[in-house]
mmCIF file of C-alpha atoms and ligand atoms in Angstrom:
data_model
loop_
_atom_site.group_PDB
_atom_site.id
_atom_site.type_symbol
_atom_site.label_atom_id
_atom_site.label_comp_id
_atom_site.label_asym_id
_atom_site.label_seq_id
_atom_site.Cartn_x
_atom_site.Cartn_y
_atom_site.Cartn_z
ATOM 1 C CA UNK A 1 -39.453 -142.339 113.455
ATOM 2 C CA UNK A 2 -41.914 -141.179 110.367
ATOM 3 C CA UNK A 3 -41.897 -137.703 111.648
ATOM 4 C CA UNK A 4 -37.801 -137.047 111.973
ATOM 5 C CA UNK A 5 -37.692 -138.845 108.267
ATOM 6 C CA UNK A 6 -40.864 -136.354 107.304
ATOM 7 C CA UNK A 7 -38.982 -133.011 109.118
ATOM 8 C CA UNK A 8 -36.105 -134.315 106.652
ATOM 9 C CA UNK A 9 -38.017 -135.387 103.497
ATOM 10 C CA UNK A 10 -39.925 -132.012 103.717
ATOM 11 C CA UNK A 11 -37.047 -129.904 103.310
ATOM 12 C CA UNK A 12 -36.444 -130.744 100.329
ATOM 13 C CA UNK A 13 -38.600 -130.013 96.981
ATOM 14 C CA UNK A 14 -41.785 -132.282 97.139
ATOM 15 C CA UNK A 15 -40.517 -134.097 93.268
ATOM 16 C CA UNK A 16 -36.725 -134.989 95.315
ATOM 17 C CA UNK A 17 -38.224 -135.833 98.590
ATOM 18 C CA UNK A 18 -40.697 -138.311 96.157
ATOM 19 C CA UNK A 19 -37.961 -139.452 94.164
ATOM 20 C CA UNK A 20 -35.808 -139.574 97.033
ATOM 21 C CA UNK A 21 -38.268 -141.970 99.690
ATOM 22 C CA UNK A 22 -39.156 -144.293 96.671
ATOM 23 C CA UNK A 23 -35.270 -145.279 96.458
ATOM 24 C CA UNK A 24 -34.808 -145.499 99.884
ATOM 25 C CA UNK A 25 -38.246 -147.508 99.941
ATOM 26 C CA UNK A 26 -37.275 -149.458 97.324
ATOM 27 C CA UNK A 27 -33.495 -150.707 98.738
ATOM 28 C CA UNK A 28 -35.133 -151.117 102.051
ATOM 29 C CA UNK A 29 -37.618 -153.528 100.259
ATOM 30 C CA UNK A 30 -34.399 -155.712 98.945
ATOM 31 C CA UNK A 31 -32.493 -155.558 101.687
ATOM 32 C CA UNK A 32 -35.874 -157.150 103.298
ATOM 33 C CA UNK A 33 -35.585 -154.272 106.265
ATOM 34 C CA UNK A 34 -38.622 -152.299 105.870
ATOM 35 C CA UNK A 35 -40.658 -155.032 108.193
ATOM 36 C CA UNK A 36 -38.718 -153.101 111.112
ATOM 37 C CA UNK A 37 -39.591 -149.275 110.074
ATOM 38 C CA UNK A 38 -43.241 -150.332 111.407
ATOM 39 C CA UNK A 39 -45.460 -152.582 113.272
ATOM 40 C CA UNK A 40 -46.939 -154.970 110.861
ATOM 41 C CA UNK A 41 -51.153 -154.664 110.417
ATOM 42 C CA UNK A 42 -52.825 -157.756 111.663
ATOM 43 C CA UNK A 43 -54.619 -160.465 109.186
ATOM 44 C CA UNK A 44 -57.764 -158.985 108.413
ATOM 45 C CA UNK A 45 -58.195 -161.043 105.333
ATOM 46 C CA UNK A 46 -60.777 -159.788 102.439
ATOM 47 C CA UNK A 47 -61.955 -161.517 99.341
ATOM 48 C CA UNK A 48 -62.495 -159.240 96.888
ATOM 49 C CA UNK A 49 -62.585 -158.950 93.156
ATOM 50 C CA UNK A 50 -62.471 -163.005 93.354
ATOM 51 C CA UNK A 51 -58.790 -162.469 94.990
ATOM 52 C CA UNK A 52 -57.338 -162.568 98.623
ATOM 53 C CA UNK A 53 -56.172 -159.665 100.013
ATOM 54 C CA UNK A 54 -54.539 -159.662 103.492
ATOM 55 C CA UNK A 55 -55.919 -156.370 104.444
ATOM 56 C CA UNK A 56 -57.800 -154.347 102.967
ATOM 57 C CA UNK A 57 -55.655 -151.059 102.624
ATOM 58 C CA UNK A 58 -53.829 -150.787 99.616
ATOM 59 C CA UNK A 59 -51.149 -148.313 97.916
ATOM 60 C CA UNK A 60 -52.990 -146.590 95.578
ATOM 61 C CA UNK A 61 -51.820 -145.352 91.954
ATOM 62 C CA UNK A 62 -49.324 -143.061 91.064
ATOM 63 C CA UNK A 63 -46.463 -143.246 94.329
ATOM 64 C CA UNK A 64 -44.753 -146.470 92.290
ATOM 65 C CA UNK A 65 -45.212 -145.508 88.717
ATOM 66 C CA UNK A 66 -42.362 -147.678 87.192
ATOM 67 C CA UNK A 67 -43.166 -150.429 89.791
ATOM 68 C CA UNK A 68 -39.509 -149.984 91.233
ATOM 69 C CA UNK A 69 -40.038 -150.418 94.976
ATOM 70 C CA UNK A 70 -42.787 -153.037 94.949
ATOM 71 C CA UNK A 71 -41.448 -155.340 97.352
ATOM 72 C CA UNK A 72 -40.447 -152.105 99.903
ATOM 73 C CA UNK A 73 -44.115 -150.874 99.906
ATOM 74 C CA UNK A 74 -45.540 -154.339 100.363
ATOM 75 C CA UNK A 75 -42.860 -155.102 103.177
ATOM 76 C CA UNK A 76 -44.725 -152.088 104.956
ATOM 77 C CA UNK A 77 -48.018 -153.792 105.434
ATOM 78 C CA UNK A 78 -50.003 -152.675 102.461
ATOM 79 C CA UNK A 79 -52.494 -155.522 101.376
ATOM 80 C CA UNK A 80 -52.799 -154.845 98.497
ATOM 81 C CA UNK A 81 -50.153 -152.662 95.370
ATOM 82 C CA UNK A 82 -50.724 -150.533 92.884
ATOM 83 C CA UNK A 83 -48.206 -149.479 90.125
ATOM 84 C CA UNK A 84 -48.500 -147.373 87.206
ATOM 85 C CA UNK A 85 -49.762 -145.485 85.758
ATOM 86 C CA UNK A 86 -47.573 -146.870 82.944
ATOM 87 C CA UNK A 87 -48.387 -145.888 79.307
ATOM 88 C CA UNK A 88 -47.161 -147.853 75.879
ATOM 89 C CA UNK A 89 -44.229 -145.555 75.368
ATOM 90 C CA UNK A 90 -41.874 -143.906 78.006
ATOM 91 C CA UNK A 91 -42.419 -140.341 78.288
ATOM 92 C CA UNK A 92 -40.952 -137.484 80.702
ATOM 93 C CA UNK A 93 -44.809 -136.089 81.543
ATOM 94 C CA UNK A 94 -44.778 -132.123 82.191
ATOM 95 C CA UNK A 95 -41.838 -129.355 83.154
ATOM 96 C CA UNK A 96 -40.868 -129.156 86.919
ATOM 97 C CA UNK A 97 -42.153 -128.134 89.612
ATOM 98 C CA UNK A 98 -45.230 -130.470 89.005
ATOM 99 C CA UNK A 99 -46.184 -131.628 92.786
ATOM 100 C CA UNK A 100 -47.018 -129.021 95.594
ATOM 101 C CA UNK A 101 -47.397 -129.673 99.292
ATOM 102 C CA UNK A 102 -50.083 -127.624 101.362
ATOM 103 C CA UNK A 103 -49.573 -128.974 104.451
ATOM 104 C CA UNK A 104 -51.959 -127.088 106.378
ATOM 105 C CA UNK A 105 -54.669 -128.601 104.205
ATOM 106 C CA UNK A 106 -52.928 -132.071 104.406
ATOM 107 C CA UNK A 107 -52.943 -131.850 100.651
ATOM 108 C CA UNK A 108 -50.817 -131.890 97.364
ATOM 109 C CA UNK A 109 -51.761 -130.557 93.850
ATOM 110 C CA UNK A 110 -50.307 -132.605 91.588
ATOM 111 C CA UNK A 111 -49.944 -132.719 87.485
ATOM 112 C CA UNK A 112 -47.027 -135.106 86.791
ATOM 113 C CA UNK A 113 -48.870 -135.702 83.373
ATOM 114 C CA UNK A 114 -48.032 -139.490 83.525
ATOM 115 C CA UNK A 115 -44.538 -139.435 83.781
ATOM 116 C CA UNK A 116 -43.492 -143.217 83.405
ATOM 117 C CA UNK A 117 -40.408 -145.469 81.743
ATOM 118 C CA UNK A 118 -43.129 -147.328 79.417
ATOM 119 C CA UNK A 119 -44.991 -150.395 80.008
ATOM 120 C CA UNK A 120 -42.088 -152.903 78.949
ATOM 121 C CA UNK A 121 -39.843 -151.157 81.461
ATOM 122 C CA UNK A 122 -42.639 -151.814 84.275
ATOM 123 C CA UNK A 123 -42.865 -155.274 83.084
ATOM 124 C CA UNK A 124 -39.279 -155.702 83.788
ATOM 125 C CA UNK A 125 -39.605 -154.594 87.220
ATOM 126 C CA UNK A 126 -42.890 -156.526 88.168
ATOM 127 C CA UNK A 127 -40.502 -159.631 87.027
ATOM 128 C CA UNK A 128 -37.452 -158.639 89.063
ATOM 129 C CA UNK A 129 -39.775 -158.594 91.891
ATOM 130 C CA UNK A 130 -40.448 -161.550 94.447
ATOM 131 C CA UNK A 131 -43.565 -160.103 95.657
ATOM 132 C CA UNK A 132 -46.292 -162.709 95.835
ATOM 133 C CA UNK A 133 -49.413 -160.777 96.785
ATOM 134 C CA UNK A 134 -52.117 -158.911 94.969
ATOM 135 C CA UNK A 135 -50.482 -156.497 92.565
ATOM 136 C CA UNK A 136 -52.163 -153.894 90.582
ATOM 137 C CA UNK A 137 -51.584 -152.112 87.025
ATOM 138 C CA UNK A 138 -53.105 -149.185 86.058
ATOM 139 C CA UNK A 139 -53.027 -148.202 82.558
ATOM 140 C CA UNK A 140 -52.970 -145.085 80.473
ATOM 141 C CA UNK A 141 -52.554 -143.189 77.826
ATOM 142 C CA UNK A 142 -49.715 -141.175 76.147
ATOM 143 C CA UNK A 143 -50.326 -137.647 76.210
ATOM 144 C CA UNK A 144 -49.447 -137.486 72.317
ATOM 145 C CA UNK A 145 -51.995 -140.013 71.384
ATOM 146 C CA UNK A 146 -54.961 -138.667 70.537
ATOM 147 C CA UNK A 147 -57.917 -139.076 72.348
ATOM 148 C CA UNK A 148 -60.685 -140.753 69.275
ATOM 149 C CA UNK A 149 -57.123 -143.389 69.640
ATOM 150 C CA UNK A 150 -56.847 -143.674 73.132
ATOM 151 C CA UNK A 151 -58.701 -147.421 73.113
ATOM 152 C CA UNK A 152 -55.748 -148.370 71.083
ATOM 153 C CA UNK A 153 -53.279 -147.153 73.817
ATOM 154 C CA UNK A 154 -54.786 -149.222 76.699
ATOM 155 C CA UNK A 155 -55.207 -152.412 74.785
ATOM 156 C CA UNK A 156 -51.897 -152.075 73.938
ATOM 157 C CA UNK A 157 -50.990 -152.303 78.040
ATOM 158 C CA UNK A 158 -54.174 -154.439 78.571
ATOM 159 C CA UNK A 159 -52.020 -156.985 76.434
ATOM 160 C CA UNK A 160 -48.897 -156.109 77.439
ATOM 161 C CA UNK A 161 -49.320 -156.470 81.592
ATOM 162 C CA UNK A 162 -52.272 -158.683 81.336
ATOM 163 C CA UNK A 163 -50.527 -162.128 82.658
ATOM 164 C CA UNK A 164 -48.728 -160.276 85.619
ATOM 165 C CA UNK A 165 -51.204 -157.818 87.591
ATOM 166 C CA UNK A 166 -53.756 -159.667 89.581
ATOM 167 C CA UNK A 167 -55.943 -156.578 88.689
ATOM 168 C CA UNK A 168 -55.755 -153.968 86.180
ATOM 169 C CA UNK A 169 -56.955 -150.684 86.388
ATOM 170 C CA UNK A 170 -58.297 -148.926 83.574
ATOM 171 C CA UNK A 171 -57.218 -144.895 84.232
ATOM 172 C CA UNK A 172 -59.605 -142.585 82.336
ATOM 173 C CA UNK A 173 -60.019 -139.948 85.384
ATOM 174 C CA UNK A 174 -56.160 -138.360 85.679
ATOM 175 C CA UNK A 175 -57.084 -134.540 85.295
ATOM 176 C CA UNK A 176 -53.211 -133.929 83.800
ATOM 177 C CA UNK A 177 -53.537 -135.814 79.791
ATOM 178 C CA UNK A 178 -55.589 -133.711 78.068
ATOM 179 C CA UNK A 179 -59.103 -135.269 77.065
ATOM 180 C CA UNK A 180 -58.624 -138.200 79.302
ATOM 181 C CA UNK A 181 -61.712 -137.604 81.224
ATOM 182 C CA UNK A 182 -63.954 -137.282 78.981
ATOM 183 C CA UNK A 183 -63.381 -141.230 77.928
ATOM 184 C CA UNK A 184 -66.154 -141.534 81.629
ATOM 185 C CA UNK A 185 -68.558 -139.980 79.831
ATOM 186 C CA UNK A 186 -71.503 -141.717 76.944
ATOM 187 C CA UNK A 187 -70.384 -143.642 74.302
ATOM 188 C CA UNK A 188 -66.502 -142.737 74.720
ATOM 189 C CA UNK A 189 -66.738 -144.827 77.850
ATOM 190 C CA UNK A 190 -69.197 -147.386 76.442
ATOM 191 C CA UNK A 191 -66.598 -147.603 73.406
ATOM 192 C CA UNK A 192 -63.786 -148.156 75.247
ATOM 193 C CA UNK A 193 -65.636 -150.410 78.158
ATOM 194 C CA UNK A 194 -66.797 -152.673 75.203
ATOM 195 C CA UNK A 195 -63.107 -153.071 73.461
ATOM 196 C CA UNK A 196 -61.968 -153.911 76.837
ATOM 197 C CA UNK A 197 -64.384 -156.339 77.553
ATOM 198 C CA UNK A 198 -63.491 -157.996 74.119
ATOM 199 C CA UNK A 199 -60.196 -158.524 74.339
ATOM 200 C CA UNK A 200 -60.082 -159.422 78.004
ATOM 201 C CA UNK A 201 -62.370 -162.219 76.636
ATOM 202 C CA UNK A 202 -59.611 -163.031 74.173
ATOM 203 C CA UNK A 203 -56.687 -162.617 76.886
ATOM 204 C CA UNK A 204 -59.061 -164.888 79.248
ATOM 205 C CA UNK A 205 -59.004 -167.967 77.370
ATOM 206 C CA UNK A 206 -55.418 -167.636 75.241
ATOM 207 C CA UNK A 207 -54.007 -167.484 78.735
ATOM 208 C CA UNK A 208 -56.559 -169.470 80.947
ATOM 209 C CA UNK A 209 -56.636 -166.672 83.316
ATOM 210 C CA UNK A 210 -59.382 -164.271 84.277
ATOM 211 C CA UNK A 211 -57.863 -160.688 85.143
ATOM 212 C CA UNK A 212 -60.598 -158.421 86.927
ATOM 213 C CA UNK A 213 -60.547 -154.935 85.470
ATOM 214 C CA UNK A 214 -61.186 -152.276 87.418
ATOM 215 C CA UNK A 215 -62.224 -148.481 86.149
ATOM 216 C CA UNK A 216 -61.241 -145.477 87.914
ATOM 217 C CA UNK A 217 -62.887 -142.580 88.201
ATOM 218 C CA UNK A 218 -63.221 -138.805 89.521
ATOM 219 C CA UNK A 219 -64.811 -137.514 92.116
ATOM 220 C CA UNK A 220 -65.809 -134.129 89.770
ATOM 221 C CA UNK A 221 -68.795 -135.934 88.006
ATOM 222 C CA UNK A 222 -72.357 -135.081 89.198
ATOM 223 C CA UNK A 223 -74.288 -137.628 91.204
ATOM 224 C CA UNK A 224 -76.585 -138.096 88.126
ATOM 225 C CA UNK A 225 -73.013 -138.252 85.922
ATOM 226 C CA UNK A 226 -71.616 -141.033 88.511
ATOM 227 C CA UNK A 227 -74.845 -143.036 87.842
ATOM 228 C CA UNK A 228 -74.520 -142.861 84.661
ATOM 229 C CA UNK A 229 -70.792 -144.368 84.879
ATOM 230 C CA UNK A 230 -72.334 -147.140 87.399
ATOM 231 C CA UNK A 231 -74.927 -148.460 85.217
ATOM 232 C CA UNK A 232 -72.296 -148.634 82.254
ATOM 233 C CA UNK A 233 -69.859 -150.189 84.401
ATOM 234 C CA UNK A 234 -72.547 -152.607 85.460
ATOM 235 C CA UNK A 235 -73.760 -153.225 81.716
ATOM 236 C CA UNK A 236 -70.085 -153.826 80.780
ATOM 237 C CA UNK A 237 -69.131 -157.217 82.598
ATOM 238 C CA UNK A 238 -66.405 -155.098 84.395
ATOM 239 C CA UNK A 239 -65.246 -156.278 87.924
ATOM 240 C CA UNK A 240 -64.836 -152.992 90.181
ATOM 241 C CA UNK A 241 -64.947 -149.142 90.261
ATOM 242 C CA UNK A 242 -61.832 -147.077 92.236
ATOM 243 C CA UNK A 243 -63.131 -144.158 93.237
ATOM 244 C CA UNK A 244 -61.964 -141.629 93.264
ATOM 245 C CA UNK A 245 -58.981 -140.169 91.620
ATOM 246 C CA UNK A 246 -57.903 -136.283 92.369
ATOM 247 C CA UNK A 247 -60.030 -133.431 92.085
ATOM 248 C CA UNK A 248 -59.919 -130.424 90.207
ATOM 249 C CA UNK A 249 -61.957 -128.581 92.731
ATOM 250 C CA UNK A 250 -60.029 -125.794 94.881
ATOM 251 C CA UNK A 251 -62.632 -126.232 97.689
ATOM 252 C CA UNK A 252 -60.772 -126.052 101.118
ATOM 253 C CA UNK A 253 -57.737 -124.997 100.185
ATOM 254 C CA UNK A 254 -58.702 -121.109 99.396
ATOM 255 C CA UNK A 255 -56.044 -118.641 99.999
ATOM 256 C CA UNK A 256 -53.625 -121.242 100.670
ATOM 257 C CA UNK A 257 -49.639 -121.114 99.011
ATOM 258 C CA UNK A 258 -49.687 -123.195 96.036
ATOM 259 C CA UNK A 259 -53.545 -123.399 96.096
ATOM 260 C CA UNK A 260 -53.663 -121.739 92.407
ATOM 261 C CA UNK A 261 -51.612 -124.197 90.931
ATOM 262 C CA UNK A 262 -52.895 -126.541 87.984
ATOM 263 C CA UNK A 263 -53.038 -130.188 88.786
ATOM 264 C CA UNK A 264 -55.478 -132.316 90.930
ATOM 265 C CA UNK A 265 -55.781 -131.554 94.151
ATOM 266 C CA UNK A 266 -55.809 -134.913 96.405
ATOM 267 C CA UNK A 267 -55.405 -135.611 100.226
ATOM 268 C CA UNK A 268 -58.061 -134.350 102.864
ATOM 269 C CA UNK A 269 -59.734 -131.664 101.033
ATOM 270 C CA UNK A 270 -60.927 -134.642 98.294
ATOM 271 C CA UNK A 271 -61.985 -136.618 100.769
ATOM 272 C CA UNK A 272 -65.708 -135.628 101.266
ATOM 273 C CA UNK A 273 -66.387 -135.527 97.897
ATOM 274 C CA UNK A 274 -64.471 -138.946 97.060
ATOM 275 C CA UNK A 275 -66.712 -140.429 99.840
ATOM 276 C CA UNK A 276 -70.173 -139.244 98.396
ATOM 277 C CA UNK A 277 -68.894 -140.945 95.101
ATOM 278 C CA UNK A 278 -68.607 -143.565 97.035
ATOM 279 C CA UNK A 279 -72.141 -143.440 98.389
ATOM 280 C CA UNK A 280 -73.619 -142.796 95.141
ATOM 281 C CA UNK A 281 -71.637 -145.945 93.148
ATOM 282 C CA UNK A 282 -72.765 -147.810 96.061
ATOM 283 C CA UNK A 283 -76.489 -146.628 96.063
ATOM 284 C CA UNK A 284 -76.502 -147.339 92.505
ATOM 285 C CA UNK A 285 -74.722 -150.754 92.302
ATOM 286 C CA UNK A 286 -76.343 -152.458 95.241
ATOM 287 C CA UNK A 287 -73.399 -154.952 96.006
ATOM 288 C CA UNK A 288 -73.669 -155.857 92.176
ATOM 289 C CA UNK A 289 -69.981 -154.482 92.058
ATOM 290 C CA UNK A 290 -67.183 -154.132 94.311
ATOM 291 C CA UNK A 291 -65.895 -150.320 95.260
ATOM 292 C CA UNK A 292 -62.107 -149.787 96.016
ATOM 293 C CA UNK A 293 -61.660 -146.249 97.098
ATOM 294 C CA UNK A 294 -59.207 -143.439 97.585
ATOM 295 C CA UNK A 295 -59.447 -140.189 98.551
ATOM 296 C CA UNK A 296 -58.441 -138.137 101.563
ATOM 297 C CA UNK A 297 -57.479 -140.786 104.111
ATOM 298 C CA UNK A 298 -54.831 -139.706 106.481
ATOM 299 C CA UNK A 299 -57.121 -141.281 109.717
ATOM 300 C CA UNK A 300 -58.021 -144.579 110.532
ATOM 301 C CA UNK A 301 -61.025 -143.677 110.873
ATOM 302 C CA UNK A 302 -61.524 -142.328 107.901
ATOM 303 C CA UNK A 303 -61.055 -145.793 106.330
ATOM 304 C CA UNK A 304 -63.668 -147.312 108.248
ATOM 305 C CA UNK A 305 -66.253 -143.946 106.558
ATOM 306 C CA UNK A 306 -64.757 -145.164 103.036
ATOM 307 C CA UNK A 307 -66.338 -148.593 104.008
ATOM 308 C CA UNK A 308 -69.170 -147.711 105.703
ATOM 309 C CA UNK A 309 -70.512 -145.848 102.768
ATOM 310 C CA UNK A 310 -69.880 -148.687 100.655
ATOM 311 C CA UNK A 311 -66.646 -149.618 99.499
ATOM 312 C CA UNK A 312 -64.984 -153.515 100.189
ATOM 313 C CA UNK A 313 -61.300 -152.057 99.781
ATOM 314 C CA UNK A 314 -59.164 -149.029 100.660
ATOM 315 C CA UNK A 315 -56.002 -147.341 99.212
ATOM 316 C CA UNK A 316 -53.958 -144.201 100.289
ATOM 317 C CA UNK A 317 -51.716 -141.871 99.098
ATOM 318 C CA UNK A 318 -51.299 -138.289 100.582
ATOM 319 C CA UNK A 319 -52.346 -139.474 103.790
ATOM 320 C CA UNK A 320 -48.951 -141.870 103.794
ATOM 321 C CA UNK A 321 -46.811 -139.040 102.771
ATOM 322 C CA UNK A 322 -48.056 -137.017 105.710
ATOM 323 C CA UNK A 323 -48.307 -139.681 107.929
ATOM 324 C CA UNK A 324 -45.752 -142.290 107.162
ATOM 325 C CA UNK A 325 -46.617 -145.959 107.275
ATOM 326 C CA UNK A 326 -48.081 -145.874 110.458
ATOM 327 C CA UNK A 327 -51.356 -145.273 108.866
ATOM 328 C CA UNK A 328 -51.552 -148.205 107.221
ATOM 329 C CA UNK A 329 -51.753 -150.556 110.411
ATOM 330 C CA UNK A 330 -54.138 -147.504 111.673
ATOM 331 C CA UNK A 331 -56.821 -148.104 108.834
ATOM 332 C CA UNK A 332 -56.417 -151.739 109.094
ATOM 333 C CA UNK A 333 -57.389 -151.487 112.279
ATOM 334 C CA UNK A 334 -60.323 -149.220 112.186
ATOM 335 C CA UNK A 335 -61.757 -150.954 109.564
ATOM 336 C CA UNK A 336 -61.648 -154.354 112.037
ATOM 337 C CA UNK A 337 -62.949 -152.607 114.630
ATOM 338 C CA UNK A 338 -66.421 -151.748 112.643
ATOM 339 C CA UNK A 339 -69.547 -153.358 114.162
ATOM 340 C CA UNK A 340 -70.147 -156.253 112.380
ATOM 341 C CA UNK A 341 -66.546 -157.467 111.147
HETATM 342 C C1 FMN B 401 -48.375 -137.034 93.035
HETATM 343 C C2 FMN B 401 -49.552 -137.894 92.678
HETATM 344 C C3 FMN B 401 -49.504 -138.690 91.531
HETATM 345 C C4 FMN B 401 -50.594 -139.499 91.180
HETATM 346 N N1 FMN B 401 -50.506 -140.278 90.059
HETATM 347 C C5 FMN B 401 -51.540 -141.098 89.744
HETATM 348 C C6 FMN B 401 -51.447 -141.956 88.623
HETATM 349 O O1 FMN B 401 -50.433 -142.011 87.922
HETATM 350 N N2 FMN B 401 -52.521 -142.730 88.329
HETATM 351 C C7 FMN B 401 -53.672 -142.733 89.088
HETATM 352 O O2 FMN B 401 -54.603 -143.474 88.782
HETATM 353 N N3 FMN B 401 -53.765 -141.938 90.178
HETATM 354 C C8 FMN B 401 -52.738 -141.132 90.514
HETATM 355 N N4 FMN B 401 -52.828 -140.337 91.625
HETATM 356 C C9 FMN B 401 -54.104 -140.328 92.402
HETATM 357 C C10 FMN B 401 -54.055 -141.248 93.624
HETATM 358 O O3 FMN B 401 -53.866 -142.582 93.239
HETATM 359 C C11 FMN B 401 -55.369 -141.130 94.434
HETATM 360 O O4 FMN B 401 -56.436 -141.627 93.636
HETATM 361 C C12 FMN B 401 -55.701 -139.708 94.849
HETATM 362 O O5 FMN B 401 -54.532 -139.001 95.192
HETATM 363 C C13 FMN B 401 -56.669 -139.649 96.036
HETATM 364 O O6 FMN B 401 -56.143 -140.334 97.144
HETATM 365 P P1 FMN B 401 -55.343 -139.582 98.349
HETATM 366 O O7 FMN B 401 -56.210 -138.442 98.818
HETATM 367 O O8 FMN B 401 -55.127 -140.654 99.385
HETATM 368 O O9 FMN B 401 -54.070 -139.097 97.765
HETATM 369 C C14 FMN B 401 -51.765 -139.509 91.993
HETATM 370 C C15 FMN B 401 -51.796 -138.730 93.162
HETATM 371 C C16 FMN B 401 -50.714 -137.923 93.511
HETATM 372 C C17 FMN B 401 -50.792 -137.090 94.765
#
């Protein structure tokens, strides 16, 4: 059934067939329907981040920006959804055309530039919602704030979404805001880990509620960069690492239509190099903090590699354009199969 919707969906411009799947996600989600598009993934239950998961395969950041089709993705079997990234102000992100499909490659380049309705907007929708399972918001920063202030701009969501995401996601590795990558990097990312850390205290104990934070990263750092990022993650009291986001590397899609395009590339062609990130978090952390990653699933199987090298949770999101829900129960699955589980 995915594939006659896909022959459909990719017809049209990647930005309307995206706009176009999240409202028809979205009203199938309140309607209650999308149970029947697919087969719903067994229990494979996880405990992770101190929270239950169902599965472990999650939607990961950036399909659901406004959180307006919550319920529809977690009707399809996800165990886990992500929403955002939302900044403190609305703001339209960059010109059109902004996504690009390279199908042969099983990829899209991508630089949306954070386009989002604001964080009080998002709020609105994670209320209108009567999803009950783990739900997470991942923060940013608007493009017009500059970067010695960004700290300001996630404490301002940090407050803001703090007593309705199970997680939050700090976002500091989106290749499309200018300078927002360079907050993983010495004392830019000790700075901001440390104000986090603060006022999550604060929000902890005004609200009786520990939130984990989570901090995601890209999969463009060195392996000597990426332990650098572990052991400050480590030394900061935060409670997991996504990695990875999109990658500014061209590598495997040479040549290709739309290969030249600025954005990050995401989808297979990330997926080696979101995996060694992977390796090398894990290598560094020694269990001492859970991974979540992302990056080039569109297999089963490929799941399973994400948590063989290390990680406790999944998430996907060009491999579920390409291949429809379907791959959800498929990566569920693989993962449960592994020797040992
Ligand atoms: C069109 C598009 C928009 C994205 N927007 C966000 C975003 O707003 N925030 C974020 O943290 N990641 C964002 N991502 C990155 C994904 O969450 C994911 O980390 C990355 O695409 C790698 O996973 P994949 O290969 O399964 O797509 C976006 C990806 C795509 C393709």
């Amino acid at each position: 059934m995915y594939n006659l919707a896909r022959q459909l969906l990719f017809k049209l411009s990647p930005e309307t067939s995206h706009d176009l799947s999240l409202d028809l996600i979205g009203a199938g989600g309140r309607l209650g329907l999308n149970g029947l598009l697919t087969k719903a993934p067994a229990r494979s239950p996880v405990t992770v981040m101190g929270l239950q998961f169902p599965n472990p395969v999650g939607l990961a950041a950036g399909l659901d920006k406004n959180g307006a089709a919550i319920d529809g993705f977690a009707q399809l079997g996800f165990g886990f959804v992500e929403i955002g990234t939302v900044t403190p102000r609305p703001q339209p992100g960059n010109p059109k055309p902004r996504i690009f499909r390279l199908p042969e490659a099983e990829a899209i380049i991508n630089r949306m530039g954070f386009n989002n309705l604001g964080v009080d907007n998002l709020i609105n929708r994670v209320r209108a919602s009567s999803y009950k399972g783990v739900l997470g918001i991942n923060i940013g920063k608007n493009f017009d704030t500059p970067v010695e202030r960004a700290v300001d701009d996630y404490l301002i969501c940090l407050d803001k979404v703090y007593t309705h995401a199970s997680y939050i996601t700090v976002n500091v590795s989106s290749p499309n805001t200018p300078g927002l990558r360079s907050l993983q990097f010495g004392d830019s990312l000790k700075q901001l880990l440390d104000a986090l850390a603060v006022r999550r205290e604060e929000l902890a104990l005004a609200h009786n509620k520990r939130v984990p934070l989570a901090i995601k990263i890209a999969p463009d750092m060195t392996d000597e960069e990426t332990a650098l990022v572990a052991a400050a993650l480590l030394e900061s009291g935060m409670d997991a690492v996504i990695a990875t986001n999109t990658t500014l590397s061209r590598e495997g899609v040479e040549g290709l239509a739309h290969a030249d395009e600025a954005g990050g590339l995401s989808g297979a062609p990330v997926r080696e190099k979101s995996t060694n990130t992977v390796k090398v978090l894990a290598g560094e952390m020694a269990g001492r903090m859970p991974i979540i990653a992302a990056g080039g699933i569109t297999e089963g199987r490929h799941a399973a590699e994400k948590i063989a090298a290390g990680a406790s949770l999944v998430q996907i999101y060009s491999g579920f354009i390409y291949k429809g829900p379907a791959l959800i129960r498929e990566s569920v699955d693989a993962i449960a199969a592994m020797p040992g589980r």
